[in-house]
Amino acid sequence: MKPLQNDSLIPLYHQLKERLKTSIDDGQWKPGDKIPSENQLMKEYSVSRNTAKKAIEELVQDGLLYRLQGKGTFVAKPKLQQSLMGLYSFSKVFKEKGLVPKDIVIEIKEVKPSYEIITELQLAEEENVIEMKRLRCVDDEPYVLESSFFPKRVVPDISLLKRVGEISLYDLLEEGLNVVVTRAKEAFEPVLIRSEESEYLQTKEGNPALLLERIAYGSDGVPVEFCRSIVRGDRCRFYTELT
Amino acid sequence: MKPLQNDSLIPLYHQLKERLKTSIDDGQWKPGDKIPSENQLMKEYSVSRNTAKKAIEELVQDGLLYRLQGKGTFVAKPKLQQSLMGLYSFSKVFKEKGLVPKDIVIEIKEVKPSYEIITELQLAEEENVIEMKRLRCVDDEPYVLESSFFPKRVVPDISLLKRVGEISLYDLLEEGLNVVVTRAKEAFEPVLIRSEESEYLQTKEGNPALLLERIAYGSDGVPVEFCRSIVRGDRCRFYTELT
DNA sequence: CAGTGGTCTAGACCACGCA
DNA sequence: GCGTGGTCTAGACCACTGG
């Protein structure tokens, strides 16, 4: 264990913060693990308790750690999952009402990517993608038609994807394929339901809908998923609160 | 100046934080004002410097204060304005492209509120509202049709609202009417352009659009504005980033 | 009871902005 | 040179958790 540089321009608590962060990013400490106490860090790095505390507090602020009085300090679940879950407030609302969400996989296949997908996923030439098309229902009523595209190198074995429905897509990517999504960009705009979509969504062509596009990035910053969703306008309403 | 309660269940830094927050909410300290230094707070409230610092740091975290090394600690602009501005990324995008935003006030009048507006604005019986209808354009092309409703007690003098266009609505409410918006709820859903709207927005009936509804709350938690916007779907795309 | 995090103090040295 | 915030230390007492 290298000591921290006391004469450095970088504050001690910041150096310590980076050390702790590294241990998390490495996977040395996993979500739910207990990390060393303030007292242990104090001795190990020869800093005061307040300095150790400040390093930890910043990581709590960043959402990487959480603390329980009398118990200890623990590694938090990656933040993005919380955000992703949080965004889809309409599905949460359904669950709160006691309705049952259900996903139907329409098809999973290898396809040649369109020009748009090549650029969004930053694909190499001649690289194919895996498309997974799903109909997401609540109480057997469809409300989202969703196509996810993955670079083939990310999902070498298609059969793994078939377990979607049992567990969430992001858990599947993380546990089955060791792909952790750390960042995502989303864009949305209002559109009209098209005839191909109207069949799946059991609604009329020309009805209002939301087109939602998401690019998810892995921990190395490389795009791992491009997802395009059509959400029925008569079945959803999005809420945000500004404080 | 009452001293803080040293034997209280509430931590000293939290008590101090509330005192400081009150001075801001009161309007005693206004945005841009310099607040007392850590040294002054130390003496004034008989606490250690670290305690004063912690109170200030939390308020910085909350976005109410900002600090400049060597200069002092200052009151920040209300956070909501930043968020509200941030949300309308499409208008920002227009500005970055060098396009000119412009608002046209269609009408300002006193009306009897609909049932929906009575409940959203928590109106008393027989209380009228002021409606302001605006067409918001970019480069003389309309992109949002917006109606704001205010309880009459909030805007006793209609003529003030006519200055919208020179300065932003929220600055107007704050400076002219002493109404500070501190919180807002928004909801949106995809809809179709209706015929009344199509004339103003110069687009066809049945085209995709976004219906955006916002309730803005004053510092006392009472609703001060209900706003309903129709945004042209072919002229906007909303972006969010999840990290 | 020992160990944890939560709070608090009294002091110290530093880098920065400004007159 | 002085006041500001930024960092850091050494020590203290507390409330909570668990064995």
Tab-separated table of C-alpha atoms in Angstrom, chain A residues 83-193:
chain	number	residue	atom	x	y	z
A	83	SER	CA	-31.745	6.524	-12.968
A	84	LEU	CA	-32.891	4.184	-15.678
A	85	MET	CA	-35.483	2.735	-13.375
A	86	GLY	CA	-36.463	6.190	-12.235
A	87	LEU	CA	-37.060	7.451	-15.720
A	88	TYR	CA	-39.729	4.959	-16.540
A	89	SER	CA	-42.082	6.327	-13.978
A	90	PHE	CA	-45.079	5.156	-15.947
A	91	SER	CA	-44.123	1.522	-15.419
A	92	LYS	CA	-43.566	2.203	-11.745
A	93	VAL	CA	-46.990	3.805	-11.551
A	94	PHE	CA	-48.516	0.704	-13.063
A	95	LYS	CA	-46.819	-1.494	-10.521
A	96	GLU	CA	-47.975	0.692	-7.656
A	97	LYS	CA	-51.508	0.243	-8.890
A	98	GLY	CA	-51.061	-3.502	-8.620
A	99	LEU	CA	-50.926	-4.077	-12.377
A	100	VAL	CA	-48.685	-6.758	-13.806
A	101	PRO	CA	-45.933	-5.859	-16.265
A	102	LYS	CA	-44.960	-8.485	-18.812
A	103	ASP	CA	-42.516	-8.542	-21.716
A	104	ILE	CA	-43.025	-10.585	-24.874
A	105	VAL	CA	-39.951	-11.199	-26.996
A	106	ILE	CA	-41.034	-10.935	-30.614
A	107	GLU	CA	-37.748	-11.868	-32.200
A	108	ILE	CA	-34.006	-12.016	-31.653
A	109	LYS	CA	-31.859	-12.109	-34.764
A	110	GLU	CA	-28.591	-11.064	-36.337
A	111	VAL	CA	-29.019	-8.277	-38.889
A	112	LYS	CA	-26.990	-5.920	-41.029
A	113	PRO	CA	-27.099	-2.551	-39.315
A	114	SER	CA	-28.655	0.521	-40.901
A	115	TYR	CA	-26.501	3.559	-41.451
A	116	GLU	CA	-28.010	5.277	-38.394
A	117	ILE	CA	-27.184	2.338	-36.138
A	118	ILE	CA	-23.633	2.109	-37.479
A	119	THR	CA	-22.978	5.686	-36.445
A	120	GLU	CA	-24.828	5.543	-33.131
A	121	LEU	CA	-23.081	2.333	-32.048
A	122	GLN	CA	-19.762	3.378	-33.632
A	123	LEU	CA	-19.550	0.046	-35.446
A	124	ALA	CA	-16.604	-1.216	-37.428
A	125	GLU	CA	-17.172	-1.977	-41.085
A	126	GLU	CA	-18.980	-5.205	-41.823
A	127	GLU	CA	-19.855	-5.667	-38.174
A	128	ASN	CA	-23.300	-7.128	-37.678
A	129	VAL	CA	-25.674	-6.363	-34.833
A	130	ILE	CA	-28.093	-8.404	-32.762
A	131	GLU	CA	-31.624	-7.042	-32.776
A	132	MET	CA	-34.044	-7.886	-30.007
A	133	LYS	CA	-37.610	-6.767	-30.548
A	134	ARG	CA	-39.914	-6.774	-27.546
A	135	LEU	CA	-43.484	-5.868	-26.787
A	136	ARG	CA	-43.827	-4.591	-23.251
A	137	CYS	CA	-47.256	-5.070	-21.746
A	138	VAL	CA	-49.148	-4.213	-18.610
A	139	ASP	CA	-52.072	-6.450	-17.699
A	140	ASP	CA	-51.801	-8.028	-21.146
A	141	GLU	CA	-52.280	-4.662	-22.782
A	142	PRO	CA	-49.313	-3.534	-24.917
A	143	TYR	CA	-47.861	-0.112	-24.202
A	144	VAL	CA	-44.298	-0.088	-25.562
A	145	LEU	CA	-42.781	-1.607	-28.696
A	146	GLU	CA	-39.045	-1.714	-28.253
A	147	SER	CA	-36.090	-2.717	-30.420
A	148	SER	CA	-32.640	-3.048	-28.880
A	149	PHE	CA	-29.531	-3.339	-31.031
A	150	PHE	CA	-26.228	-4.705	-29.707
A	151	PRO	CA	-22.886	-4.980	-31.517
A	152	LYS	CA	-22.287	-8.672	-32.138
A	153	ARG	CA	-19.053	-8.661	-30.135
A	154	VAL	CA	-21.048	-7.613	-27.049
A	155	VAL	CA	-23.478	-10.515	-27.331
A	156	PRO	CA	-21.585	-13.422	-28.902
A	157	ASP	CA	-24.229	-15.890	-27.717
A	158	ILE	CA	-27.761	-14.942	-28.701
A	159	SER	CA	-29.405	-17.536	-26.507
A	160	LEU	CA	-28.512	-15.610	-23.364
A	161	LEU	CA	-30.871	-12.820	-24.362
A	162	LYS	CA	-33.797	-15.204	-24.248
A	163	ARG	CA	-33.719	-15.021	-20.468
A	164	VAL	CA	-34.985	-11.432	-20.679
A	165	GLY	CA	-38.341	-11.446	-18.983
A	166	GLU	CA	-37.063	-13.476	-16.081
A	167	ILE	CA	-34.489	-10.820	-15.187
A	168	SER	CA	-33.990	-7.271	-16.425
A	169	LEU	CA	-31.935	-6.581	-19.526
A	170	TYR	CA	-29.331	-4.607	-17.597
A	171	ASP	CA	-28.870	-7.295	-14.981
A	172	LEU	CA	-28.524	-9.795	-17.812
A	173	LEU	CA	-25.845	-7.755	-19.550
A	174	GLU	CA	-23.989	-7.301	-16.292
A	175	GLU	CA	-24.121	-10.810	-14.904
A	176	GLY	CA	-24.208	-12.898	-18.059
A	177	LEU	CA	-21.986	-10.858	-20.328
A	178	ASN	CA	-19.959	-8.782	-17.880
A	179	VAL	CA	-21.089	-5.573	-19.555
A	180	VAL	CA	-21.801	-2.782	-17.086
A	181	VAL	CA	-23.759	0.175	-18.391
A	182	THR	CA	-22.421	3.316	-16.754
A	183	ARG	CA	-23.875	6.118	-18.867
A	184	ALA	CA	-26.682	6.645	-21.334
A	185	LYS	CA	-28.046	9.343	-23.595
A	186	GLU	CA	-31.716	9.570	-24.339
A	187	ALA	CA	-33.751	11.598	-26.751
A	188	PHE	CA	-37.483	11.645	-27.313
A	189	GLU	CA	-39.987	13.309	-29.579
A	190	PRO	CA	-43.691	12.958	-30.317
A	191	VAL	CA	-44.594	10.924	-33.403
A	192	LEU	CA	-47.581	9.161	-34.929
A	193	ILE	CA	-48.204	5.435	-34.725
